[in-house]
PDB file of C-alpha atoms in Angstrom:
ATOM      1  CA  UNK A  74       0.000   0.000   0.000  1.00 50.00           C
ATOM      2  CA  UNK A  75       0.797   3.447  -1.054  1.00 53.00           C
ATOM      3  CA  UNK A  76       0.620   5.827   1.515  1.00 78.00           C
ATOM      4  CA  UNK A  77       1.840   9.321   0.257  1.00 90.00           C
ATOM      5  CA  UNK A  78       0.932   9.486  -3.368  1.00 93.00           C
ATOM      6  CA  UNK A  79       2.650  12.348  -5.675  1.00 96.00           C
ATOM      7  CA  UNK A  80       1.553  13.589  -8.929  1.00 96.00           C
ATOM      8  CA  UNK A  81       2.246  13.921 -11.657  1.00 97.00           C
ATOM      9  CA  UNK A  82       4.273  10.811 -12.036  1.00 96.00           C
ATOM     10  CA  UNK A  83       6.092  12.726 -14.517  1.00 97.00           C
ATOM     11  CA  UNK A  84       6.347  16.288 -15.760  1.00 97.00           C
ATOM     12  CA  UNK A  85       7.822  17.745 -18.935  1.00 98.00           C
ATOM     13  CA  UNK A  86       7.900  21.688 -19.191  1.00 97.00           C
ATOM     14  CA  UNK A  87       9.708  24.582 -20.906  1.00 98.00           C
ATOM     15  CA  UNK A  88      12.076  27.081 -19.228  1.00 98.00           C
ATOM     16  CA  UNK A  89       9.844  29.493 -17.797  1.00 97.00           C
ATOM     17  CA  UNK A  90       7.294  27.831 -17.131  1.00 98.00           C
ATOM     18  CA  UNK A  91       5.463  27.623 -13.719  1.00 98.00           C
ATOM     19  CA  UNK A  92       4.489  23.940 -12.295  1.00 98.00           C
ATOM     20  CA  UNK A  93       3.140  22.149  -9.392  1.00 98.00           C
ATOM     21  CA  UNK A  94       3.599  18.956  -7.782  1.00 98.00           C
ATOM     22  CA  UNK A  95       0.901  17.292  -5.289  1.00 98.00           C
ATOM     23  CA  UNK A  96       1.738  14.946  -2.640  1.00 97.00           C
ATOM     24  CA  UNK A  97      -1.566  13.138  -0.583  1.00 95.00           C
ATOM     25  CA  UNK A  98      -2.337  11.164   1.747  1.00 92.00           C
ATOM     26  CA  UNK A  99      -4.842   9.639   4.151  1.00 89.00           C
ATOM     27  CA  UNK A 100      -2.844   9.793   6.892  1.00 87.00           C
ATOM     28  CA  UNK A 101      -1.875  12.709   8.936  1.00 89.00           C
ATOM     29  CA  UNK A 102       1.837  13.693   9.596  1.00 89.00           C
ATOM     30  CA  UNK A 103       3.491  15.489  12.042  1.00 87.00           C
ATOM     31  CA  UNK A 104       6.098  16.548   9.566  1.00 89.00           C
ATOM     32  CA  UNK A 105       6.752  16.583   5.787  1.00 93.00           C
ATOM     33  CA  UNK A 106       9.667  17.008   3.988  1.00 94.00           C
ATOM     34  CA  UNK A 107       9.976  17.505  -0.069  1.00 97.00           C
ATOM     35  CA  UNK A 108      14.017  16.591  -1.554  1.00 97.00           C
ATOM     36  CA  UNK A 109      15.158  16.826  -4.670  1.00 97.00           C
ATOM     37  CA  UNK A 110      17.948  13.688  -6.099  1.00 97.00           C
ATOM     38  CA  UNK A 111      19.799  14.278  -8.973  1.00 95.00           C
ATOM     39  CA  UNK A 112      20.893  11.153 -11.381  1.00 91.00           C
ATOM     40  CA  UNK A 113      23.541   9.247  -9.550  1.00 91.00           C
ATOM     41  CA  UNK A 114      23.256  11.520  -6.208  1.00 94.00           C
ATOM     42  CA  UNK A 115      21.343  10.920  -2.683  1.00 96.00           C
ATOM     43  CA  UNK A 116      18.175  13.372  -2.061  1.00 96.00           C
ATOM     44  CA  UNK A 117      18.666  16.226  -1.168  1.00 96.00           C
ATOM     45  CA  UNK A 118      16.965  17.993   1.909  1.00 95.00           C
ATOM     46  CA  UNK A 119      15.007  21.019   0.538  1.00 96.00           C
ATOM     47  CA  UNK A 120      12.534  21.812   3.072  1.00 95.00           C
ATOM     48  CA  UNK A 121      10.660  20.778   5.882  1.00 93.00           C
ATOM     49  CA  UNK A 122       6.442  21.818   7.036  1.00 93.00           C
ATOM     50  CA  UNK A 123       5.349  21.066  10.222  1.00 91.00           C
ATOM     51  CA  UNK A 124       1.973  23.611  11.212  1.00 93.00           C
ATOM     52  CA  UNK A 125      -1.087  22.728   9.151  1.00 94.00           C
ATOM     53  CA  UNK A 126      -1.686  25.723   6.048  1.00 96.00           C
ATOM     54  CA  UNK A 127       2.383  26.480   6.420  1.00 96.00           C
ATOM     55  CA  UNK A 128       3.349  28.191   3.592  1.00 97.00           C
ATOM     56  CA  UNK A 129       7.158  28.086   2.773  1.00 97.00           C
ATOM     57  CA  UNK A 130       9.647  30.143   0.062  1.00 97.00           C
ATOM     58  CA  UNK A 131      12.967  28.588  -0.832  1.00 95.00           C
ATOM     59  CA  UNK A 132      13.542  31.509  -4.089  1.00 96.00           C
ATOM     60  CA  UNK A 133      11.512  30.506  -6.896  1.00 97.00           C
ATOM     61  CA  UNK A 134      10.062  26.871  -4.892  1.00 98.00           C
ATOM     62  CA  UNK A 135       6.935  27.594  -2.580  1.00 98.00           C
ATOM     63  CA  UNK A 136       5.776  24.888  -0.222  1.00 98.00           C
ATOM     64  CA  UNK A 137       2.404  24.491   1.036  1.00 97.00           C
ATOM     65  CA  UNK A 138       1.550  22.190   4.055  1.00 96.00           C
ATOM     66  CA  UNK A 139      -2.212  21.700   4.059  1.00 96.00           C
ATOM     67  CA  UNK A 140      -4.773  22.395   6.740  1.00 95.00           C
ATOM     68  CA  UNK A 141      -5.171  18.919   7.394  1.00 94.00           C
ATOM     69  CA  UNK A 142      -1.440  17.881   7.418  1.00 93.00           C
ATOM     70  CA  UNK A 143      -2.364  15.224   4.764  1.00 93.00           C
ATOM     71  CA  UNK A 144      -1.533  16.852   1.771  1.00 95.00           C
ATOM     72  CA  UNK A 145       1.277  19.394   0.488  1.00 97.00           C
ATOM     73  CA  UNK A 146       2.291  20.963  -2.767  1.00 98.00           C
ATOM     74  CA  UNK A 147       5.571  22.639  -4.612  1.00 98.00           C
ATOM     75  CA  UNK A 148       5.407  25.176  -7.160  1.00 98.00           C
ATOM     76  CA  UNK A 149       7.788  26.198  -8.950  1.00 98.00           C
ATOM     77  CA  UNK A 150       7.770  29.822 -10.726  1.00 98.00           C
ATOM     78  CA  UNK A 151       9.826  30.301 -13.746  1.00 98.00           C
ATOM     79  CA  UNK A 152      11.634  26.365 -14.006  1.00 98.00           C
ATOM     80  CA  UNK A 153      15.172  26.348 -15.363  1.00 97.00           C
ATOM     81  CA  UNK A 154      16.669  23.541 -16.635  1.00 97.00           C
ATOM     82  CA  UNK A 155      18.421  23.473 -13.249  1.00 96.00           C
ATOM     83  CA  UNK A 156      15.454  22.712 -11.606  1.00 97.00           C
ATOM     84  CA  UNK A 157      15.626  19.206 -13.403  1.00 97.00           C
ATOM     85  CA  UNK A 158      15.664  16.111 -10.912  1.00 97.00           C
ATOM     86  CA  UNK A 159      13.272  13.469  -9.131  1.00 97.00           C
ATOM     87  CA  UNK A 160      11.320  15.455  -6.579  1.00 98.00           C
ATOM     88  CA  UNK A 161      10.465  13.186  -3.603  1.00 97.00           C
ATOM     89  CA  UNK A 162       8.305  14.320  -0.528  1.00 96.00           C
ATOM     90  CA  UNK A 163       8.618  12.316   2.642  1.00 94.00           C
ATOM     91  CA  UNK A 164       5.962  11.940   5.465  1.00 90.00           C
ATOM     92  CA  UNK A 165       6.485  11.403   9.425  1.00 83.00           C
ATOM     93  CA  UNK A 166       3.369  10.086  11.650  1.00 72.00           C
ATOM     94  CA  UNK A 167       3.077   8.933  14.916  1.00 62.00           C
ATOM     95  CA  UNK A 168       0.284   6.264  14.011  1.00 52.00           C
ATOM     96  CA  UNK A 169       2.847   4.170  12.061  1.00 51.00           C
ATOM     97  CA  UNK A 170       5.163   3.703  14.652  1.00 53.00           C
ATOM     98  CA  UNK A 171       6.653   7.371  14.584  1.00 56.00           C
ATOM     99  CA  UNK A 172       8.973   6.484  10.915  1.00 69.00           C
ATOM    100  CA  UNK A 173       8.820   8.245   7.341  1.00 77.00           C
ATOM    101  CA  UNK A 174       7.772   7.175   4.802  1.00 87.00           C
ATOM    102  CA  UNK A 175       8.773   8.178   0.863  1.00 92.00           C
ATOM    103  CA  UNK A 176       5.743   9.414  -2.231  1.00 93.00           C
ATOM    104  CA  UNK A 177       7.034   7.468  -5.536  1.00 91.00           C
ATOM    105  CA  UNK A 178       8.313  10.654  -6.417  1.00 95.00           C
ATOM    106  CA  UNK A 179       7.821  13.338  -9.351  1.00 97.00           C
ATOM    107  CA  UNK A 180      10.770  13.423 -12.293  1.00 97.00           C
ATOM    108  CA  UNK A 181      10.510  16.771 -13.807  1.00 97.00           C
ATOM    109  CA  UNK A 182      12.926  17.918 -16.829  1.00 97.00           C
ATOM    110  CA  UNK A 183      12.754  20.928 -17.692  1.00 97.00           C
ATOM    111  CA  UNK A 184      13.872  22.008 -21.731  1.00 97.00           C
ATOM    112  CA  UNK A 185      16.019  24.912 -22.265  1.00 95.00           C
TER     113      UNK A 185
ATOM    114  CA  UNK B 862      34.121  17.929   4.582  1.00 65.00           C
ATOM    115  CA  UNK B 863      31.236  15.027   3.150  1.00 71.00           C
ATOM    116  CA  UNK B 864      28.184  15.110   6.117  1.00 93.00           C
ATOM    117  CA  UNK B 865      27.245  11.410   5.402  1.00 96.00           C
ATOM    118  CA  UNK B 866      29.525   9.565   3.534  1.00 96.00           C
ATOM    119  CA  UNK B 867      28.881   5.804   2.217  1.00 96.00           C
ATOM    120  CA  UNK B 868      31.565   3.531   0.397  1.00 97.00           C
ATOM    121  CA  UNK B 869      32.154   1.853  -1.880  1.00 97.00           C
ATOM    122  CA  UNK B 870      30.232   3.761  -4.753  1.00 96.00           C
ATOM    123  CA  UNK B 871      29.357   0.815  -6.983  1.00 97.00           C
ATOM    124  CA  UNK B 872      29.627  -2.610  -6.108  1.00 97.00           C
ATOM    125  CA  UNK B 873      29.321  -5.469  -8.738  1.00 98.00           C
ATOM    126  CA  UNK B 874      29.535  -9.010  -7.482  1.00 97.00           C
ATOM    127  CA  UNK B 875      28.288 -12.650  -8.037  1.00 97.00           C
ATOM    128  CA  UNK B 876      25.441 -14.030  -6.523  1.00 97.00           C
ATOM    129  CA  UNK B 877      25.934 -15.887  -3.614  1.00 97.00           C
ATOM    130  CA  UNK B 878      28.652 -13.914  -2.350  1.00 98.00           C
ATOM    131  CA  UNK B 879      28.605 -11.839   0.952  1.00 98.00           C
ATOM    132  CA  UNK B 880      29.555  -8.149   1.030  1.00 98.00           C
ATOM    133  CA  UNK B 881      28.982  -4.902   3.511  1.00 98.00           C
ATOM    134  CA  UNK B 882      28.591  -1.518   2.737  1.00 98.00           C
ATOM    135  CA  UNK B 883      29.801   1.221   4.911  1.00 98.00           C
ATOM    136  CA  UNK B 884      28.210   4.625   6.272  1.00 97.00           C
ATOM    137  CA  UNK B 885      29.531   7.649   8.270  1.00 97.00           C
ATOM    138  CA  UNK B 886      27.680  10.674   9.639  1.00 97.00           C
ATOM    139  CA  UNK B 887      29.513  13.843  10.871  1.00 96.00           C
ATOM    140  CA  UNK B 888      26.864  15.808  11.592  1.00 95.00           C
ATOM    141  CA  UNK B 889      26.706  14.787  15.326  1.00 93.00           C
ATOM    142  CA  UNK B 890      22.526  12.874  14.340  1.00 92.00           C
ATOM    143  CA  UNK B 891      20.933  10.718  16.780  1.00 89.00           C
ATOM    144  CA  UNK B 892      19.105   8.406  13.991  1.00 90.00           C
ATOM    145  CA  UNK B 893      20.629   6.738  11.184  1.00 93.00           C
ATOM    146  CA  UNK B 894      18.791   4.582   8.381  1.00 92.00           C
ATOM    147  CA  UNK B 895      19.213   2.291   5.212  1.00 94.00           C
ATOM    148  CA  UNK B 896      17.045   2.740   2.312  1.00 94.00           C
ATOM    149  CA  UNK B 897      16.880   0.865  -0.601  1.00 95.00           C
ATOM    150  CA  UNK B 898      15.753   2.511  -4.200  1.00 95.00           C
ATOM    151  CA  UNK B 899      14.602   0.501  -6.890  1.00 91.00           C
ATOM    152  CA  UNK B 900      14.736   0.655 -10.866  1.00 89.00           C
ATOM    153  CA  UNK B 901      11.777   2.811 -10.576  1.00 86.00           C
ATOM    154  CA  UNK B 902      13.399   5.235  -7.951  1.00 89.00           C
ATOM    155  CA  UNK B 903      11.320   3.955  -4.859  1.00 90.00           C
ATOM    156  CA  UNK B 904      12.416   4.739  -1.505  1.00 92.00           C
ATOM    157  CA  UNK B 905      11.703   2.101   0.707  1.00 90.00           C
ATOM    158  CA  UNK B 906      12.822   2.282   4.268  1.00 90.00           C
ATOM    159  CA  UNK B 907      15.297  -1.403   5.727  1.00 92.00           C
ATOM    160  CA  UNK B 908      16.613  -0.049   9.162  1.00 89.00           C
ATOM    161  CA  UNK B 909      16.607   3.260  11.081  1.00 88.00           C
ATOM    162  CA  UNK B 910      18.761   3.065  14.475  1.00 88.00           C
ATOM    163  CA  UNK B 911      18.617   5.645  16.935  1.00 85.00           C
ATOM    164  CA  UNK B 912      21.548   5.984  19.362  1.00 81.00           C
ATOM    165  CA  UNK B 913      23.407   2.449  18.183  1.00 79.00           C
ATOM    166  CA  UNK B 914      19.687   0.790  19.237  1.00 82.00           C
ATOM    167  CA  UNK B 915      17.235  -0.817  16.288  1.00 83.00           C
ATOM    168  CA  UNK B 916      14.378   1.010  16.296  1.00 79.00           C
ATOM    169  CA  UNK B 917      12.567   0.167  12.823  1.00 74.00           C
ATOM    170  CA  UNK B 918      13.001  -2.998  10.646  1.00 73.00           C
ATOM    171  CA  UNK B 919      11.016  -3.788   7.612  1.00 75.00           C
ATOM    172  CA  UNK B 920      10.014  -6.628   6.050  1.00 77.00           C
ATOM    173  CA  UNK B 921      13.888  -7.032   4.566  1.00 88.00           C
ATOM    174  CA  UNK B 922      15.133 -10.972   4.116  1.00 90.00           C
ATOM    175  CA  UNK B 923      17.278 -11.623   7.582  1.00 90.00           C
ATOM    176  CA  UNK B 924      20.103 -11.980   4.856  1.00 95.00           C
ATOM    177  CA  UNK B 925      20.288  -8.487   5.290  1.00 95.00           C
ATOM    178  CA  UNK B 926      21.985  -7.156   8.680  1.00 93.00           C
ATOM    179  CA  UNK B 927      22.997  -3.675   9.838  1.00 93.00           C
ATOM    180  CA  UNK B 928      25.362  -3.020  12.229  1.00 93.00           C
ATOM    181  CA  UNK B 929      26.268   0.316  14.343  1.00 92.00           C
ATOM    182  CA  UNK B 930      29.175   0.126  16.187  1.00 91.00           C
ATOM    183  CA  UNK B 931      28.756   3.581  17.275  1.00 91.00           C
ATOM    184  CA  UNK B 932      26.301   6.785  16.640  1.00 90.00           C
ATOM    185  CA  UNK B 933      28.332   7.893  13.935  1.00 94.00           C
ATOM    186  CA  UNK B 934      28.064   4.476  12.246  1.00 95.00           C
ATOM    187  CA  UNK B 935      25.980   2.114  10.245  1.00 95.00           C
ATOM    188  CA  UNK B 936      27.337  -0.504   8.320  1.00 96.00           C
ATOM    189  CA  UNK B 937      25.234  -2.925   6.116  1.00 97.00           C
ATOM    190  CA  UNK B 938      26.250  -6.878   5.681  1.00 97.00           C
ATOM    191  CA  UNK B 939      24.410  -8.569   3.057  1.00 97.00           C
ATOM    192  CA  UNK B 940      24.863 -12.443   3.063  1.00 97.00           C
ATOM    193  CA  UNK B 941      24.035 -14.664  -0.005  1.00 97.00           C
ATOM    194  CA  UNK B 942      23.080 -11.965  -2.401  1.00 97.00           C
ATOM    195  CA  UNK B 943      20.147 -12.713  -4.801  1.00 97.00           C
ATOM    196  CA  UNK B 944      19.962 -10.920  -8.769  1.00 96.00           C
ATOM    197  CA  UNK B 945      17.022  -8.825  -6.814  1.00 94.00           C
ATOM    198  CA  UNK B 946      18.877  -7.085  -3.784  1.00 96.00           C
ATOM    199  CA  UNK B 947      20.600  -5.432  -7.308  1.00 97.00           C
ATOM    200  CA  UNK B 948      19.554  -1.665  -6.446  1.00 96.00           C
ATOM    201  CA  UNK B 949      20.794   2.049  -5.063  1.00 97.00           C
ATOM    202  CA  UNK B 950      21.423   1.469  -1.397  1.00 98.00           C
ATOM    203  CA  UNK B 951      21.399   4.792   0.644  1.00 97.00           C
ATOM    204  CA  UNK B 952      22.602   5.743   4.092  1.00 97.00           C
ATOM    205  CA  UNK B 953      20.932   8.736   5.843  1.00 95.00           C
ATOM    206  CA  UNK B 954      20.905  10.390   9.104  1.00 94.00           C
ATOM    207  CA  UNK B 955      18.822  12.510  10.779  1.00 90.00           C
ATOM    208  CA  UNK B 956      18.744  14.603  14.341  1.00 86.00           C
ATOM    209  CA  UNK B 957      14.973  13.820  15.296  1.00 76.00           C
ATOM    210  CA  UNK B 958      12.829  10.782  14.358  1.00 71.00           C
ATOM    211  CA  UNK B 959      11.183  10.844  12.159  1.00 71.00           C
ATOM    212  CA  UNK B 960      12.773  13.901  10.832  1.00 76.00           C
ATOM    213  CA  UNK B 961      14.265  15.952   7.962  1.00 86.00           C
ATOM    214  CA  UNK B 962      17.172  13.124   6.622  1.00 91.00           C
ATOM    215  CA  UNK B 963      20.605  13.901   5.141  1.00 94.00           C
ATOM    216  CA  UNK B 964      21.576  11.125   2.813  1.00 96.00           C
ATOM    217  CA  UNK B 965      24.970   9.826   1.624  1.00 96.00           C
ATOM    218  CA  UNK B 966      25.430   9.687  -2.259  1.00 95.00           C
ATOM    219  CA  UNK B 967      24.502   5.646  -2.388  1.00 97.00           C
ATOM    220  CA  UNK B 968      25.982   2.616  -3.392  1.00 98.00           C
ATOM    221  CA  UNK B 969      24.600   0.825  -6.153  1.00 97.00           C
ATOM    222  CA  UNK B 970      24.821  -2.640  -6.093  1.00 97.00           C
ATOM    223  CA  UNK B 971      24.933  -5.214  -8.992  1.00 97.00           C
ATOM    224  CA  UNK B 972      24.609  -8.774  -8.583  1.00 97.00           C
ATOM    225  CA  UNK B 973      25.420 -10.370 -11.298  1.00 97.00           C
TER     226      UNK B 973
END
């Protein structure tokens, strides 16, 4: 079973362009985390949402925590082909024995 | 100065054979974990330790064993390995659990 579910799967866009990414779930989480991995790297930490409707701005990245701490989002304003990678978002909850768990992550490329 | 460092890099062997991986975290983190990535770049969760103590193990074949001889360390010992423990093996850390992770750069394993 799935338990944080991102979308899209994957995403395709021009330089410039604005996207979002969705990550849901049924569960509620005391903390949510969105990386970024680049091919042959480890993720990379980009933020971290705790307070239900937390809105985050890491430049052109905002991070939205929703109301319900089941859900967040990441747009991104302007992509550059920098912004290329696999864009993971990771959940913590207390009912499942206090660990993380990973979405199936987003791969965005973005074309210059 | 590399905050959580994992070696070797790649790792190609028969199967059958035994082999360990290593991990290192200077950033001083209580918890450490092993993930395990697959072809389609799922992160699934094998061990988190928290102070040298197993606090999380997954449904991972008891051919797989971590070891932490200290806080700063978390090796992995694989015995027997199969064609399907072939994958991207990555060491994290973190200062609260479940919490924001920094991971090593992984070791990707090929049995062959």
């Amino acid at each position: 079973t799935q338990l944080l579910e991102q979308s899209p799967q994957f995403l395709s866009i021009q330089e410039g362009e604005n996207l979002t990414v969705y990550c849901n779930s049924s569960s509620v989480f005391s903390s949510l985390q969105w990386y970024r991995q680049e091919p042959g790297e480890g993720p990379v930490l980009l933020v971290t949402v705790v307070t239900g409707g937390e809105v985050k701005k890491l430049k052109r990245l905002t991070f939205q925590f929703g109301d319900a701490r089941k859900d967040s989002s990441l747009h991104i304003t302007a992509a550059q082909p920098g912004d290329t990678g696999l864009y993971l978002c990771a959940g913590g909850y207390q009912g499942n024995a206090g660990k993380s768990t990973f979405g199936d992550g987003t791969t965005l490329t973005v074309k210059p | 100065d590399t905050a959580v460092s994992q070696t070797p890099k790649y790792l190609v062997t028969q199967m059958g054979n035994d082999k360990s991986i290593k991990c290192e975290q200077n950033l001083g983190h209580d918890t450490m974990y092993w993930y395990k990535q697959d072809s389609k770049k799922f992160l699934k969760i094998m061990f988190s330790y928290n102070n040298k103590e197993l606090i999380i193990n997954e449904t991972v074949p008891n051919r797989f064993s971590p070891k932490s001889p200290d806080k700063a360390h978390l090796n992995l010992h694989i015995n027997s390995l199969e064609l399907g423990d072939s994958a991207v093996y990555f060491c994290a850390s973190s200062q609260e659990y479940p919490g924001a992770a920094f991971f090593g750069q992984g070791t990707r394993l090929t049995v062959v």
